Coordinates of C-alpha atoms and ligand atoms in Angstrom, one line a residue:
M1 CA 194.2 -10.4 82.7
A2 CA 191.4 -13.4 82.0
T3 CA 188.1 -12.4 80.4
P4 CA 185.9 -11.6 83.4
A5 CA 182.5 -13.9 83.9
P6 CA 179.6 -12.1 82.5
V7 CA 177.3 -10.2 85.5
S8 CA 174.4 -12.3 86.5
K9 CA 173.7 -11.3 90.1
A10 CA 172.7 -7.9 91.9
V11 CA 173.1 -7.2 95.4
I12 CA 170.6 -4.8 96.8
P13 CA 171.4 -3.4 100.6
A14 CA 168.3 -2.3 102.3
A15 CA 169.2 -2.5 105.5
G16 CA 169.7 0.8 106.8
L17 CA 167.8 2.4 109.3
G18 CA 166.4 4.8 107.1
T19 CA 166.7 7.7 110.1
R20 CA 165.8 10.5 107.8
F21 CA 162.6 9.2 107.1
L22 CA 161.4 8.8 110.6
P23 CA 158.7 8.6 111.7
A24 CA 157.7 6.7 108.1
T25 CA 160.4 4.5 108.8
K26 CA 159.9 3.5 112.3
A27 CA 158.1 0.0 111.5
M28 CA 158.5 0.1 107.7
P29 CA 161.9 0.1 105.6
K30 CA 162.5 3.1 103.4
E31 CA 162.7 1.4 100.6
M32 CA 158.9 0.2 100.8
L33 CA 157.6 4.5 101.0
P34 CA 155.7 4.7 97.5
V35 CA 157.2 6.5 94.9
V36 CA 153.9 7.4 92.8
D37 CA 152.2 3.9 93.4
K38 CA 155.0 1.7 93.5
P39 CA 157.6 1.0 96.5
A40 CA 161.4 2.3 95.5
I41 CA 162.8 -1.0 95.8
Q42 CA 160.7 -2.1 93.1
Y43 CA 161.9 0.2 90.8
V44 CA 165.5 -1.0 91.7
V45 CA 164.5 -4.6 91.2
E46 CA 163.2 -4.0 87.7
E47 CA 166.5 -1.7 86.5
A48 CA 168.4 -4.7 87.7
V49 CA 166.4 -7.2 85.5
S50 CA 166.1 -5.1 82.6
A51 CA 170.2 -5.0 82.5
G52 CA 169.6 -9.1 82.8
L53 CA 170.2 -9.6 86.3
H54 CA 167.5 -11.6 87.2
D55 CA 169.4 -13.6 90.5
V56 CA 168.8 -10.5 93.5
L57 CA 170.1 -10.7 96.6
M58 CA 168.3 -8.6 99.3
V59 CA 170.5 -7.5 102.4
T60 CA 167.8 -6.8 104.9
G61 CA 167.8 -6.0 108.1
R62 CA 164.9 -5.5 111.1
N63 CA 161.1 -4.7 109.5
K64 CA 162.1 -7.0 106.7
N65 CA 158.9 -8.7 106.2
A66 CA 157.4 -5.8 104.1
L67 CA 160.3 -6.7 101.6
E68 CA 159.5 -10.3 101.5
N69 CA 155.8 -10.0 101.2
H70 CA 156.2 -7.3 98.5
F71 CA 158.0 -9.7 96.2
D72 CA 156.0 -12.8 97.4
R73 CA 152.3 -14.0 96.0
A74 CA 149.6 -12.6 97.9
G75 CA 147.0 -14.9 98.0
E76 CA 144.0 -13.3 99.6
L77 CA 144.6 -10.3 97.5
E78 CA 144.4 -12.0 94.3
A79 CA 141.5 -14.2 95.3
V80 CA 139.7 -11.0 95.6
L81 CA 140.8 -9.1 92.2
S82 CA 140.3 -12.5 90.7
S83 CA 136.7 -13.1 91.8
K84 CA 136.0 -9.3 91.0
G85 CA 137.5 -9.9 87.3
D86 CA 139.8 -6.7 88.1
D87 CA 142.7 -7.9 85.8
E88 CA 144.5 -4.9 85.7
K89 CA 144.9 -4.8 89.6
L90 CA 145.8 -8.5 89.6
Q91 CA 148.5 -7.9 87.0
K92 CA 149.9 -4.9 89.2
V93 CA 149.8 -7.7 91.9
N94 CA 151.7 -10.3 90.5
F95 CA 154.3 -8.4 88.3
A96 CA 156.9 -8.0 91.7
T97 CA 156.2 -11.6 92.5
G98 CA 157.2 -13.0 89.1
L99 CA 160.3 -10.1 88.3
A100 CA 163.1 -11.6 89.8
D101 CA 164.6 -14.7 91.6
V102 CA 164.9 -12.6 94.9
H103 CA 166.9 -14.0 97.6
Y104 CA 167.5 -12.8 101.5
V105 CA 170.4 -12.3 103.7
R106 CA 170.3 -10.3 107.2
Q107 CA 172.5 -8.1 108.0
G108 CA 172.2 -8.3 111.9
D109 CA 173.4 -5.0 113.1
P110 CA 173.5 -2.2 110.5
K111 CA 177.2 -1.7 110.6
G112 CA 177.6 0.4 107.5
L113 CA 176.9 -0.3 103.6
G114 CA 180.5 -2.1 103.4
H115 CA 179.4 -4.5 105.8
A116 CA 175.9 -5.2 103.8
V117 CA 177.6 -5.5 100.9
L118 CA 180.1 -8.2 102.8
R119 CA 176.7 -10.1 104.0
A120 CA 176.7 -11.0 100.3
K121 CA 180.0 -12.8 100.0
M122 CA 178.6 -16.7 100.2
H123 CA 175.7 -15.8 97.4
V124 CA 178.2 -14.1 95.2
G125 CA 180.9 -16.7 95.1
H126 CA 184.1 -15.7 92.6
E127 CA 182.1 -13.5 90.0
P128 CA 181.8 -10.4 89.3
F129 CA 178.6 -8.6 90.9
A130 CA 176.2 -5.6 90.7
V131 CA 175.3 -3.4 93.8
L132 CA 172.0 -1.5 93.5
L133 CA 171.3 0.4 96.7
G134 CA 167.6 0.3 97.3
D135 CA 166.8 4.0 97.8
D136 CA 168.7 5.3 94.9
I137 CA 166.4 5.2 91.7
I138 CA 167.7 5.7 88.4
D139 CA 165.2 7.2 85.7
E140 CA 164.3 4.2 83.4
R141 CA 164.8 6.8 80.6
D142 CA 168.3 6.9 81.5
P143 CA 169.7 3.7 81.4
L144 CA 172.9 3.4 83.5
L145 CA 173.8 -0.1 84.5
P146 CA 174.2 -1.3 81.5
R147 CA 176.7 1.1 80.1
M148 CA 178.3 0.2 83.7
L149 CA 178.3 -3.8 83.0
K150 CA 179.6 -3.3 79.6
V151 CA 182.5 -0.7 81.3
Q152 CA 183.2 -3.8 83.7
S153 CA 183.3 -6.4 81.2
E154 CA 185.8 -4.4 78.7
L155 CA 188.5 -3.2 81.5
N156 CA 187.6 -6.0 83.8
T157 CA 188.2 -3.7 86.7
T158 CA 185.9 -2.7 89.5
V159 CA 183.2 -0.2 88.4
V160 CA 181.3 2.9 90.0
A161 CA 178.8 5.5 89.1
L162 CA 179.8 9.2 89.4
L163 CA 177.7 12.5 89.1
E164 CA 178.7 15.8 89.1
V165 CA 177.0 17.6 92.3
D166 CA 176.7 21.2 93.5
P167 CA 180.1 21.4 95.4
S168 CA 177.7 22.7 98.6
Q169 CA 176.2 18.6 98.8
T170 CA 179.7 17.0 98.4
H171 CA 180.1 16.5 102.1
L172 CA 176.9 14.1 101.7
Y173 CA 179.1 11.8 99.2
G174 CA 181.7 9.6 98.3
I175 CA 184.0 11.7 96.6
A176 CA 186.5 10.5 93.7
T177 CA 189.6 12.2 92.2
V178 CA 190.0 10.9 88.7
E179 CA 191.9 11.2 85.3
P180 CA 190.3 11.0 82.2
T181 CA 190.4 7.8 79.8
D182 CA 190.0 7.7 76.1
E183 CA 186.2 7.3 76.6
E184 CA 184.3 10.4 77.3
D185 CA 182.2 9.3 80.2
V186 CA 184.6 6.6 82.0
V187 CA 187.3 8.0 84.3
R188 CA 190.0 6.3 86.1
I189 CA 189.7 6.8 89.9
T190 CA 192.5 7.5 91.7
G191 CA 191.7 8.3 94.9
L192 CA 188.3 8.3 97.0
V193 CA 187.1 9.7 99.9
E194 CA 184.0 9.5 102.0
K195 CA 181.9 12.6 103.1
P196 CA 184.8 15.1 102.7
A197 CA 184.4 18.1 105.5
P198 CA 183.1 21.2 103.5
G199 CA 186.0 22.7 101.7
T200 CA 188.1 19.9 101.5
S201 CA 186.9 18.1 98.7
P202 CA 189.0 16.8 96.1
S203 CA 186.4 17.2 93.1
N204 CA 182.3 17.5 92.8
L205 CA 182.2 14.1 91.5
A206 CA 180.1 11.9 93.9
I207 CA 179.4 8.1 94.2
I208 CA 175.7 7.2 93.8
G209 CA 174.4 4.2 94.4
R210 CA 175.4 1.7 91.7
Y211 CA 178.5 -0.4 91.6
V212 CA 179.6 -3.4 89.7
L213 CA 182.3 -5.2 91.7
R214 CA 185.0 -7.6 91.7
P215 CA 184.9 -10.5 94.0
E216 CA 188.1 -9.2 95.6
I217 CA 186.2 -6.6 97.4
F218 CA 185.0 -9.6 99.9
D219 CA 188.6 -10.0 100.8
V220 CA 189.1 -6.1 101.3
L221 CA 186.0 -5.5 103.3
E222 CA 186.7 -8.3 105.9
R223 CA 189.9 -6.1 106.8
T224 CA 188.5 -2.8 106.3
E225 CA 188.0 -1.3 109.3
P226 CA 185.0 0.8 110.8
G227 CA 185.4 4.5 109.1
K228 CA 183.3 7.6 109.1
G229 CA 180.6 7.6 111.5
G230 CA 181.7 4.1 112.9
E231 CA 180.2 2.2 109.9
I232 CA 182.4 -0.4 107.7
Q233 CA 182.4 2.3 104.5
L234 CA 182.4 0.4 100.9
T235 CA 184.3 3.8 99.6
D236 CA 187.0 3.1 101.9
A237 CA 187.3 -0.5 100.8
L238 CA 187.1 0.9 97.0
Q239 CA 189.9 3.6 97.8
E240 CA 192.1 0.6 98.9
L241 CA 191.5 -0.7 95.4
A242 CA 192.3 2.5 93.3
S243 CA 195.3 2.9 95.2
G244 CA 196.0 -0.6 95.5
P245 CA 198.4 -3.4 93.6
S246 CA 197.7 -4.2 89.8
W247 CA 196.0 -7.4 90.5
S248 CA 193.2 -5.2 91.9
G249 CA 192.7 -3.9 88.2
G250 CA 191.6 -0.6 89.8
V251 CA 189.0 1.3 90.0
H252 CA 187.1 3.0 87.3
G253 CA 183.9 5.8 87.5
V254 CA 181.2 5.9 84.6
V255 CA 180.0 9.8 84.8
F256 CA 176.4 9.5 84.6
R257 CA 174.4 12.6 83.4
G258 CA 170.8 11.1 83.6
R259 CA 167.9 11.3 85.9
R260 CA 168.3 10.2 89.5
Y261 CA 166.4 10.2 92.9
D262 CA 167.6 9.3 96.0
T263 CA 164.4 8.1 97.8
G264 CA 166.1 7.9 101.1
D265 CA 166.7 12.2 101.2
R266 CA 162.9 13.9 101.9
L267 CA 163.4 16.8 99.2
D268 CA 164.8 14.2 96.7
Y269 CA 161.8 11.9 97.5
L270 CA 159.1 14.8 96.8
K271 CA 161.0 15.6 93.6
A272 CA 161.1 12.0 92.5
I273 CA 157.2 11.9 92.8
V274 CA 156.6 14.9 91.1
Q275 CA 159.4 14.1 88.1
L276 CA 157.4 10.7 87.6
A277 CA 154.0 11.3 88.0
V278 CA 154.0 14.3 85.2
D279 CA 155.0 11.9 82.7
R280 CA 152.9 9.0 83.7
E281 CA 150.1 8.4 81.2
D282 CA 147.3 7.5 83.4
L283 CA 148.4 10.4 85.7
G284 CA 150.0 13.5 83.9
V285 CA 147.4 14.6 82.2
D286 CA 145.7 16.0 85.1
F287 CA 148.6 16.3 87.4
R288 CA 150.1 18.6 84.9
P289 CA 147.8 21.4 85.0
W290 CA 147.0 21.3 88.4
L291 CA 151.1 21.3 89.1
T292 CA 151.5 24.5 86.9
S293 CA 148.2 26.2 88.4
F294 CA 150.1 25.3 91.8
A295 CA 153.5 26.6 91.0
A296 CA 152.0 29.8 89.4
Q297 CA 150.0 30.3 93.1
L298 CA 153.3 29.7 94.5
G299 CA 154.9 32.3 92.3
A300 CA 152.7 34.8 92.7
A301 CA 152.7 34.5 96.4
E302 CA 156.3 34.8 96.6
A303 CA 156.8 37.6 94.2
P304 CA 157.2 41.3 96.0
Q305 CA 154.2 43.3 96.0
D306 CA 154.2 46.7 95.1
G307 CA 156.1 49.1 97.2
E308 CA 158.1 46.1 99.0
D309 CA 161.7 45.8 98.4
G310 CA 163.3 43.7 95.9
Ligands
LIG401 P1 171.9 5.2 104.0 O1 173.2 5.8 104.4 O2 171.3 6.1 102.7 O3 170.9 4.2 104.7 O4 172.7 3.9 103.1 P2 170.6 4.6 106.4 O5 171.6 4.7 107.3 O6 169.3 3.9 106.2 O7 169.9 6.4 106.1 P3 169.8 7.3 107.5 O8 170.7 8.4 107.1 O9 169.6 6.8 108.6 O10 168.3 7.9 106.7 C1 172.5 4.0 101.4 C2 172.1 2.3 101.3 O11 172.7 1.4 102.1 C3 172.0 0.6 103.1 C4 170.5 1.4 103.5 O12 169.3 0.4 103.1 C5 170.3 2.0 101.8 O13 169.8 1.6 100.8 N1 172.6 0.4 103.9 C6 173.2 1.1 104.8 C7 172.5 -1.2 104.5 O14 172.0 -1.8 103.9 N2 173.2 -1.4 105.8 C8 174.0 -0.2 106.5 O15 174.4 -0.6 107.7 C9 173.4 1.0 105.9

């Protein structure tokens, strides 16, 4: 097999309806929800850039303006901050503007993640490319994408990120059946199923929102019928590659053991804010003691009182 072209493009699907976060997402994409003081999408673009992917295609839907504006100049705001000499805030405003070469394509109807990825076909062309879900944050202290890019270039296959989840959670994810390889953190995927019914999951290895795909995925997506939830599922297309002919190169998984936050889920969103805020230089020093005392109060309130059972 020929050496694959190096990956230079990142595709970020951000066109979902975000219904789990209503009403916050009625007029704003969930990818713009702040995680501490940065929208989730900025963490994701920063991750792509630090892995060397400066060409970013965002797949947007309704309410796309906030996303475009965030990565564009903000003339009025810049002028006010500049006239006040507030360089620190000015730097924060400008950082997102120059971060990456950001392009946009509309999805139209949100017909599923597979459909969103297919919208990237023209922009991507015939190269392998990365997909980073716009509401999924990987903690920068636990880099994942560089490892996936390395595995992709070595094996020239399709690579997905896998996370071991609690068996009670498997019905929320695409789940992989795997075989080991010589590399401890890399597995060969022999089967994939989207959101298996509780009790039927083939494993507890869940696909999370990072992929390095070969361009052949577009041909497969073009013929992928709507699956779970009536949506065109990326997992279904990956299943075809995993079980398919040798030209497809198969599918491998990189098993991730670091910190990951699904900001599209309300509970995970709350956890993300707390976990990131406690380690922040500017906020942690005040936030940590407050959180410790708050948790102690909660613990005391929940502890059984004298005379109660338990
Ligand atoms: P989700 O399944 O989490 O998105 O998709 P959703 O449908 O917006 O969420 P809920 O369940 O209604 O709350 C994962 C990622 O794929 C994108 C989303 O924006 C998110 O980043 N996506 C999903 C699309 O771009 N298009 C789609 O049609 C579906």
